[in-house]
Short mmCIF file of C-alpha atoms (C1' of nucleotides) in Angstrom, two decimals:
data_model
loop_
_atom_site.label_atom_id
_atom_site.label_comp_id
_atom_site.label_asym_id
_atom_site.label_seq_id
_atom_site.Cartn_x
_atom_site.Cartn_y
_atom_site.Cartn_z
CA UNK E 1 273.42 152.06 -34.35
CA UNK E 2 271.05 148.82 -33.33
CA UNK E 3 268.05 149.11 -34.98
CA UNK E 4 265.20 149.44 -32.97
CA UNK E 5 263.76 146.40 -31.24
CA UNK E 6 260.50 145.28 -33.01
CA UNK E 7 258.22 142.02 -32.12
CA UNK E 8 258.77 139.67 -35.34
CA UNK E 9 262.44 140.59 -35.99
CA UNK E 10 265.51 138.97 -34.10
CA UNK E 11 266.37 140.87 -30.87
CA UNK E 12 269.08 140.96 -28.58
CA UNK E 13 269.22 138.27 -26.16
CA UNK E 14 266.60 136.43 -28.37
CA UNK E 15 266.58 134.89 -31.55
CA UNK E 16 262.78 134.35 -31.83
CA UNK E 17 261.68 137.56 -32.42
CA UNK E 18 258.66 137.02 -29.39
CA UNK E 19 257.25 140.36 -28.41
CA UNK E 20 258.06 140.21 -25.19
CA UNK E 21 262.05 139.90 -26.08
CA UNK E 22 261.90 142.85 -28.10
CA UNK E 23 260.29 144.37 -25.11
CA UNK E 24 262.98 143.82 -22.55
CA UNK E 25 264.89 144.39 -25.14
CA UNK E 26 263.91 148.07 -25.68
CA UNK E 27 263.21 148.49 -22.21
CA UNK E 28 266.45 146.58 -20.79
CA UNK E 29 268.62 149.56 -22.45
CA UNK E 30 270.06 151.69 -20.01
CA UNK E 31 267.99 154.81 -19.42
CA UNK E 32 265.12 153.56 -21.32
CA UNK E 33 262.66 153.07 -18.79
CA UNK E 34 263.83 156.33 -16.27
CA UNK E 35 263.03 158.66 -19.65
CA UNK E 36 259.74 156.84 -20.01
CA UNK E 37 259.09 157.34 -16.16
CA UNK E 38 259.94 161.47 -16.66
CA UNK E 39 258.21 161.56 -19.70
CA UNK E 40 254.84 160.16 -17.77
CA UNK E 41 255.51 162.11 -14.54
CA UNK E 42 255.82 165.23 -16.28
CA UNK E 43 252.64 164.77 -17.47
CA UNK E 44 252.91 167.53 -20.55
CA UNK E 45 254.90 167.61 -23.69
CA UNK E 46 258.67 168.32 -22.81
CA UNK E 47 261.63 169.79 -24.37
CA UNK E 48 264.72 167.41 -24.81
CA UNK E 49 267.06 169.69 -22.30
CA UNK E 50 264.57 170.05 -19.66
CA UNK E 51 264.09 165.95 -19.88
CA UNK E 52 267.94 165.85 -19.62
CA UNK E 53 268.03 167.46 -16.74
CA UNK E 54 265.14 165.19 -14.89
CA UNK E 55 267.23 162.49 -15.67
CA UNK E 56 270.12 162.92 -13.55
CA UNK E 57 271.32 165.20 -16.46
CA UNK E 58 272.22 161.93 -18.67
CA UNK E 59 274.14 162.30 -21.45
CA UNK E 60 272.31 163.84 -24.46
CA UNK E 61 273.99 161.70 -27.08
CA UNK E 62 272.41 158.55 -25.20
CA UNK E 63 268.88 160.76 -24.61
CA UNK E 64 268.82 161.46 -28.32
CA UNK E 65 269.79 157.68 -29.11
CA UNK E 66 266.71 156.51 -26.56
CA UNK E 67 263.96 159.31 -27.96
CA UNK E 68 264.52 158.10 -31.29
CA UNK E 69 264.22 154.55 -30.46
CA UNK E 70 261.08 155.46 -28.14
CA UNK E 71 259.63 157.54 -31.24
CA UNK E 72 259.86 154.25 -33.97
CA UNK E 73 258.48 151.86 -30.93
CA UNK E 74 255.31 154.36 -31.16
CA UNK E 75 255.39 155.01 -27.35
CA UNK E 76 256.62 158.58 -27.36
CA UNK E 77 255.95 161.32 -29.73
CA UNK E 78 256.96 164.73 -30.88
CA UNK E 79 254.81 168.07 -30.85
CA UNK E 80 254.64 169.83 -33.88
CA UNK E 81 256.95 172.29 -31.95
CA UNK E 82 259.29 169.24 -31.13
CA UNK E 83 258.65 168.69 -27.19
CA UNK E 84 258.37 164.54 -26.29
CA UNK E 85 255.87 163.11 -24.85
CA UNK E 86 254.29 159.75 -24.29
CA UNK E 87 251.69 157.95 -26.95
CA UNK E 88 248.64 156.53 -25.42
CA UNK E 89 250.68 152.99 -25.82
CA UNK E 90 253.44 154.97 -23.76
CA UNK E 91 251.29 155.31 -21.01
CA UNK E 92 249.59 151.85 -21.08
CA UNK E 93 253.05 151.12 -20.68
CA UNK E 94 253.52 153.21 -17.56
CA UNK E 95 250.78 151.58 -16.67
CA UNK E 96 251.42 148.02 -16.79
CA UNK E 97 254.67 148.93 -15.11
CA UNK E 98 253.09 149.35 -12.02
CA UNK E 99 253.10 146.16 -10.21
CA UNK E 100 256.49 146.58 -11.29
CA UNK E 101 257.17 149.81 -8.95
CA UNK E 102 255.05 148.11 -6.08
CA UNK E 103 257.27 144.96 -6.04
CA UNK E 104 260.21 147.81 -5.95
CA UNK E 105 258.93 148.77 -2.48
CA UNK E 106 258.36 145.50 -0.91
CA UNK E 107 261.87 144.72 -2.38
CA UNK E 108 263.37 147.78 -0.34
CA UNK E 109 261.17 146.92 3.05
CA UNK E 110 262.75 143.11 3.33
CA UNK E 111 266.39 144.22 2.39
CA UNK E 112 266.03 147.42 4.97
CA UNK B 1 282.64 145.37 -10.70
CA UNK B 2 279.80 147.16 -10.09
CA UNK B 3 277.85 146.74 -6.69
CA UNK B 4 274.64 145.27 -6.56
CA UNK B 5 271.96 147.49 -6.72
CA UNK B 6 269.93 148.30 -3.33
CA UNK B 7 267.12 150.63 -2.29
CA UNK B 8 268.94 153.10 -0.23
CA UNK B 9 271.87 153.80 -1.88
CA UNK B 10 272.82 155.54 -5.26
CA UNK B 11 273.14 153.74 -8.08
CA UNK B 12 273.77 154.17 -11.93
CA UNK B 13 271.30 156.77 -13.11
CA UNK B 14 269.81 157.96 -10.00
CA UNK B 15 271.67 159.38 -7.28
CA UNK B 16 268.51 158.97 -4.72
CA UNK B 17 268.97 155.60 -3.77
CA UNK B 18 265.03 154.89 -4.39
CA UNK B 19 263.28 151.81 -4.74
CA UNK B 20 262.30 151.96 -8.14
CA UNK B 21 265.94 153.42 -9.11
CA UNK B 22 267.72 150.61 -7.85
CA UNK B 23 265.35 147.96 -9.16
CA UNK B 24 265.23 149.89 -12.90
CA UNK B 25 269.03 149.59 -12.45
CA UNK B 26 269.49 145.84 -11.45
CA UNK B 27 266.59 144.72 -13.96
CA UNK B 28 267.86 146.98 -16.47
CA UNK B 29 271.63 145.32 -17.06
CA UNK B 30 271.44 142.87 -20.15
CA UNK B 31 269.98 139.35 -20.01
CA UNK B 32 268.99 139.97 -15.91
CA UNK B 33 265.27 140.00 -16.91
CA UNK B 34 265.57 136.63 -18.99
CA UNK B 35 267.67 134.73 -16.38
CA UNK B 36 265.22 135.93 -14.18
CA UNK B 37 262.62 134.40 -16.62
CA UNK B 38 263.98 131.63 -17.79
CA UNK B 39 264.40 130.32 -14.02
CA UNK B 40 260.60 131.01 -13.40
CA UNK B 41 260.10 128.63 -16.38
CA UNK B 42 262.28 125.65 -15.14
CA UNK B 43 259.79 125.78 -12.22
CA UNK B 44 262.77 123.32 -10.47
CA UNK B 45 266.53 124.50 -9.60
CA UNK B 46 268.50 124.36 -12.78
CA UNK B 47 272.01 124.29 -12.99
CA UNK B 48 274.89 126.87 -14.47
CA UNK B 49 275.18 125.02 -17.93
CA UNK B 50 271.42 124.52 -18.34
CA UNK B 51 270.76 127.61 -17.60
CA UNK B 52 272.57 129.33 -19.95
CA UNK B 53 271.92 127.06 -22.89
CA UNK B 54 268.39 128.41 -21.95
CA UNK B 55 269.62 131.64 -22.28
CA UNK B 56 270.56 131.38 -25.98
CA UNK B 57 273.78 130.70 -25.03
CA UNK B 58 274.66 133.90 -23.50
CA UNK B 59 278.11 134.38 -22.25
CA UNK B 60 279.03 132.42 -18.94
CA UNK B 61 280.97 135.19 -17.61
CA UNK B 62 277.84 137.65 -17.53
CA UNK B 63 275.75 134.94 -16.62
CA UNK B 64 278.28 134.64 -13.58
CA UNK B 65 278.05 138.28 -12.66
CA UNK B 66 274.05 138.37 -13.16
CA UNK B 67 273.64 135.12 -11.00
CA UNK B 68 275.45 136.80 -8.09
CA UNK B 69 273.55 140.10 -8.38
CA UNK B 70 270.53 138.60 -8.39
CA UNK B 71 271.84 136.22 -5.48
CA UNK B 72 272.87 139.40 -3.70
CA UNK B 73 269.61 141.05 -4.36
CA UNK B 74 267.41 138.02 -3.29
CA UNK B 75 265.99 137.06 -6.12
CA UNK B 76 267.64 134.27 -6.71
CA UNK B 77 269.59 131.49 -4.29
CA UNK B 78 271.41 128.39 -4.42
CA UNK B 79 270.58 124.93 -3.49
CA UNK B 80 273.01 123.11 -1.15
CA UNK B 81 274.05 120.98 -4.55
CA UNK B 82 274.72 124.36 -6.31
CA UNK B 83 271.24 124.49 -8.41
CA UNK B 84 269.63 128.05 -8.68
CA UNK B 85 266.28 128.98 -8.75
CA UNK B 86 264.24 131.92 -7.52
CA UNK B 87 263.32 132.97 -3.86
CA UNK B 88 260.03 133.91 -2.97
CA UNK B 89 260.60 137.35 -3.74
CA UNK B 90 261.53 136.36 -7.06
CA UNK B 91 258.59 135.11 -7.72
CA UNK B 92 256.78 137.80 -6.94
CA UNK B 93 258.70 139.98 -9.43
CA UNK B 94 257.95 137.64 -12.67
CA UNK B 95 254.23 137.68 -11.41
CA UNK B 96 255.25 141.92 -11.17
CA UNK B 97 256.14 141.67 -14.38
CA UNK B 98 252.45 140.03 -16.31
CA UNK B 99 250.83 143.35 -16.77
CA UNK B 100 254.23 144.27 -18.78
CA UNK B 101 254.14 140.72 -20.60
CA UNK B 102 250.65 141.83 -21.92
CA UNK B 103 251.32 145.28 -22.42
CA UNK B 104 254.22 143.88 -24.83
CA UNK B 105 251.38 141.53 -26.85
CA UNK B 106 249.14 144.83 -27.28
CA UNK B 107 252.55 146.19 -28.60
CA UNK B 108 253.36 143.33 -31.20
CA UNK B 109 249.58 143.83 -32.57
CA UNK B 110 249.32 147.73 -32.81
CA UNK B 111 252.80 147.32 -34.93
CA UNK B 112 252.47 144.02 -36.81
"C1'" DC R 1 275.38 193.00 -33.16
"C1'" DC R 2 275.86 190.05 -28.97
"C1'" DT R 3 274.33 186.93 -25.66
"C1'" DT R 4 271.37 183.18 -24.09
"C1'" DG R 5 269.07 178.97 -24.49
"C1'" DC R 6 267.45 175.36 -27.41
"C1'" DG R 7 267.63 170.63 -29.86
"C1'" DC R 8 270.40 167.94 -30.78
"C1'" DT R 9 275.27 165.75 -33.00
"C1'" DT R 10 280.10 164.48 -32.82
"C1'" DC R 11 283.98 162.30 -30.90
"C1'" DG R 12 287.43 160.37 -27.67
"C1'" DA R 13 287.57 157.99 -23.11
"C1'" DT R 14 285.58 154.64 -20.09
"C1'" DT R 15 282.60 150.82 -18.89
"C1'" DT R 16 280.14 146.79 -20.11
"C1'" DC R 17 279.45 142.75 -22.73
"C1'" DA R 18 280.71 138.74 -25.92
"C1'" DG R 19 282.78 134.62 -26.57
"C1'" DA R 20 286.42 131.39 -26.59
"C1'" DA R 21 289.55 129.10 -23.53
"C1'" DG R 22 290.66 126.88 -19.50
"C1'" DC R 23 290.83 125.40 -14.34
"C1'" DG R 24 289.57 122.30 -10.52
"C1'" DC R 25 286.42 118.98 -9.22
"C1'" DA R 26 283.47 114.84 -9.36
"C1'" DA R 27 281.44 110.80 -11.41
"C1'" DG R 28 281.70 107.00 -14.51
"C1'" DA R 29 284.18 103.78 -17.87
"C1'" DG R 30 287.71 100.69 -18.74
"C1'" DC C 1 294.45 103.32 -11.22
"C1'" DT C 2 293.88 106.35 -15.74
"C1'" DC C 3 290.97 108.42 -19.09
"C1'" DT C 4 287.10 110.81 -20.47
"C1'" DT C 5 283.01 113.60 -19.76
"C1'" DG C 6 280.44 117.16 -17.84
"C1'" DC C 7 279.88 120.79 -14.44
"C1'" DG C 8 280.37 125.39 -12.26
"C1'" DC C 9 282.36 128.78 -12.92
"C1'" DT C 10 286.79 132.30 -13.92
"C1'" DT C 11 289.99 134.64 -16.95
"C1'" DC C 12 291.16 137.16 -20.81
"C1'" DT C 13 290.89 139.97 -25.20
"C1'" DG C 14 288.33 142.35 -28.59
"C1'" DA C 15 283.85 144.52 -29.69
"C1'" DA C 16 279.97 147.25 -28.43
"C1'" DA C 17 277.42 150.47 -25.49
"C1'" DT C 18 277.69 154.40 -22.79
"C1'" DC C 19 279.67 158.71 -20.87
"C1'" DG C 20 280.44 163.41 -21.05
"C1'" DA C 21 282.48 167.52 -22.72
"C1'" DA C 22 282.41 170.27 -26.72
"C1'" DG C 23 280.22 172.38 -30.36
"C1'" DC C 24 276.85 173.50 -34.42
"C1'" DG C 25 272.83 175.93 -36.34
"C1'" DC C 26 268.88 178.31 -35.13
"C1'" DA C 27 265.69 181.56 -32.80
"C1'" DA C 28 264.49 185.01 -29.46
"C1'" DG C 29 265.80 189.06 -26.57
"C1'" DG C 30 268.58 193.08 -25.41
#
DNA sequence: CCTTGCGCTTCGATTTCAGAAGCGCAAGAG
DNA sequence: CTCTTGCGCTTCTGAAATCGAAGCGCAAGG
């Protein structure tokens, strides 16, 4: 498997290692960002079928792939009881999405 | 090939057609988010070669396919010679994007 | 026991991407 | 004119990522 992107090591797409390629990196693999988005909506710690099934009941071998990558990138976690949920860096990241989801709407408005 | 995704109508990992589905899908398909990028940073249209070299080289034939997504999508257009750049509403996703550029900085220093 | 649901893992099929090659065109050199 | 150079892609084949059904080991309930 890939490793995990990390800022300071080579990254797809990017040979410099600059934190923001290893961001887009992470966050540009498929699924990546709609687990993060379930994982902050849900708003308590989650078990891994339940978060399956918020997400369009994706496959779990790609789910298990992502969580792991999420958990070394320190933005989601594990309960002692194993349910996911985000890390306080998780949700800063939910947070400077955002603009992100605003620019989504305007996007939909002029293409209507 | 895949259609372009837009608001409205399904699209890989959502079956909603939402905003933020179709955006997460079109932003989330390798080296979209750099082009995207990397045409903010020219600042002028840049040509098909350029660009990519830009790009670290990345393959012309997804370069191809991303150019006409995003050209589909509105993000980016043409110049009568052929040159692309980004459309207004381009712009306003890299500026969308900032808060995640920082949030990816905090990231690189919480894990250095 | 036996069934149900859980958190995953495994594995073959499908889709996507990588990367080298090449096509048609246009501009410049000789 | 011919020859070369560079451009904007397109085509093609192998590699990599993803899908999705199946299943394993465990724990709780009947």
């Amino acid at each position: 498997m890939e490793p995990t992107p990390t800022p300071g090591r080579p990254v797809r797409g990017s040979a410099t290692g600059r934190p923001v390629m290893a961001a887009l990196d992470l966050l540009g693999r498929r699924w990546t960002l709609r687990a993060i988005w379930e994982l902050h909506r849900h708003a308590t710690p989650i078990g891994f079928r339940d978060l399956q099934r918020r997400c369009d009941d994706m496959s779990s071998s790609v789910l298990s792939t992502r969580l792991t990558e999420l958990r070394e990138a320190d933005i989601a976690t594990q309960t002692p009881d194993g349910a996911w949920q985000l890390t306080p860096l998780g949700e800063d990241l939910v947070t400077a999405m955002g603009p992100l989801l605003d620019w989504s709407r305007v996007w939909a408005e002029r293409r209507g």
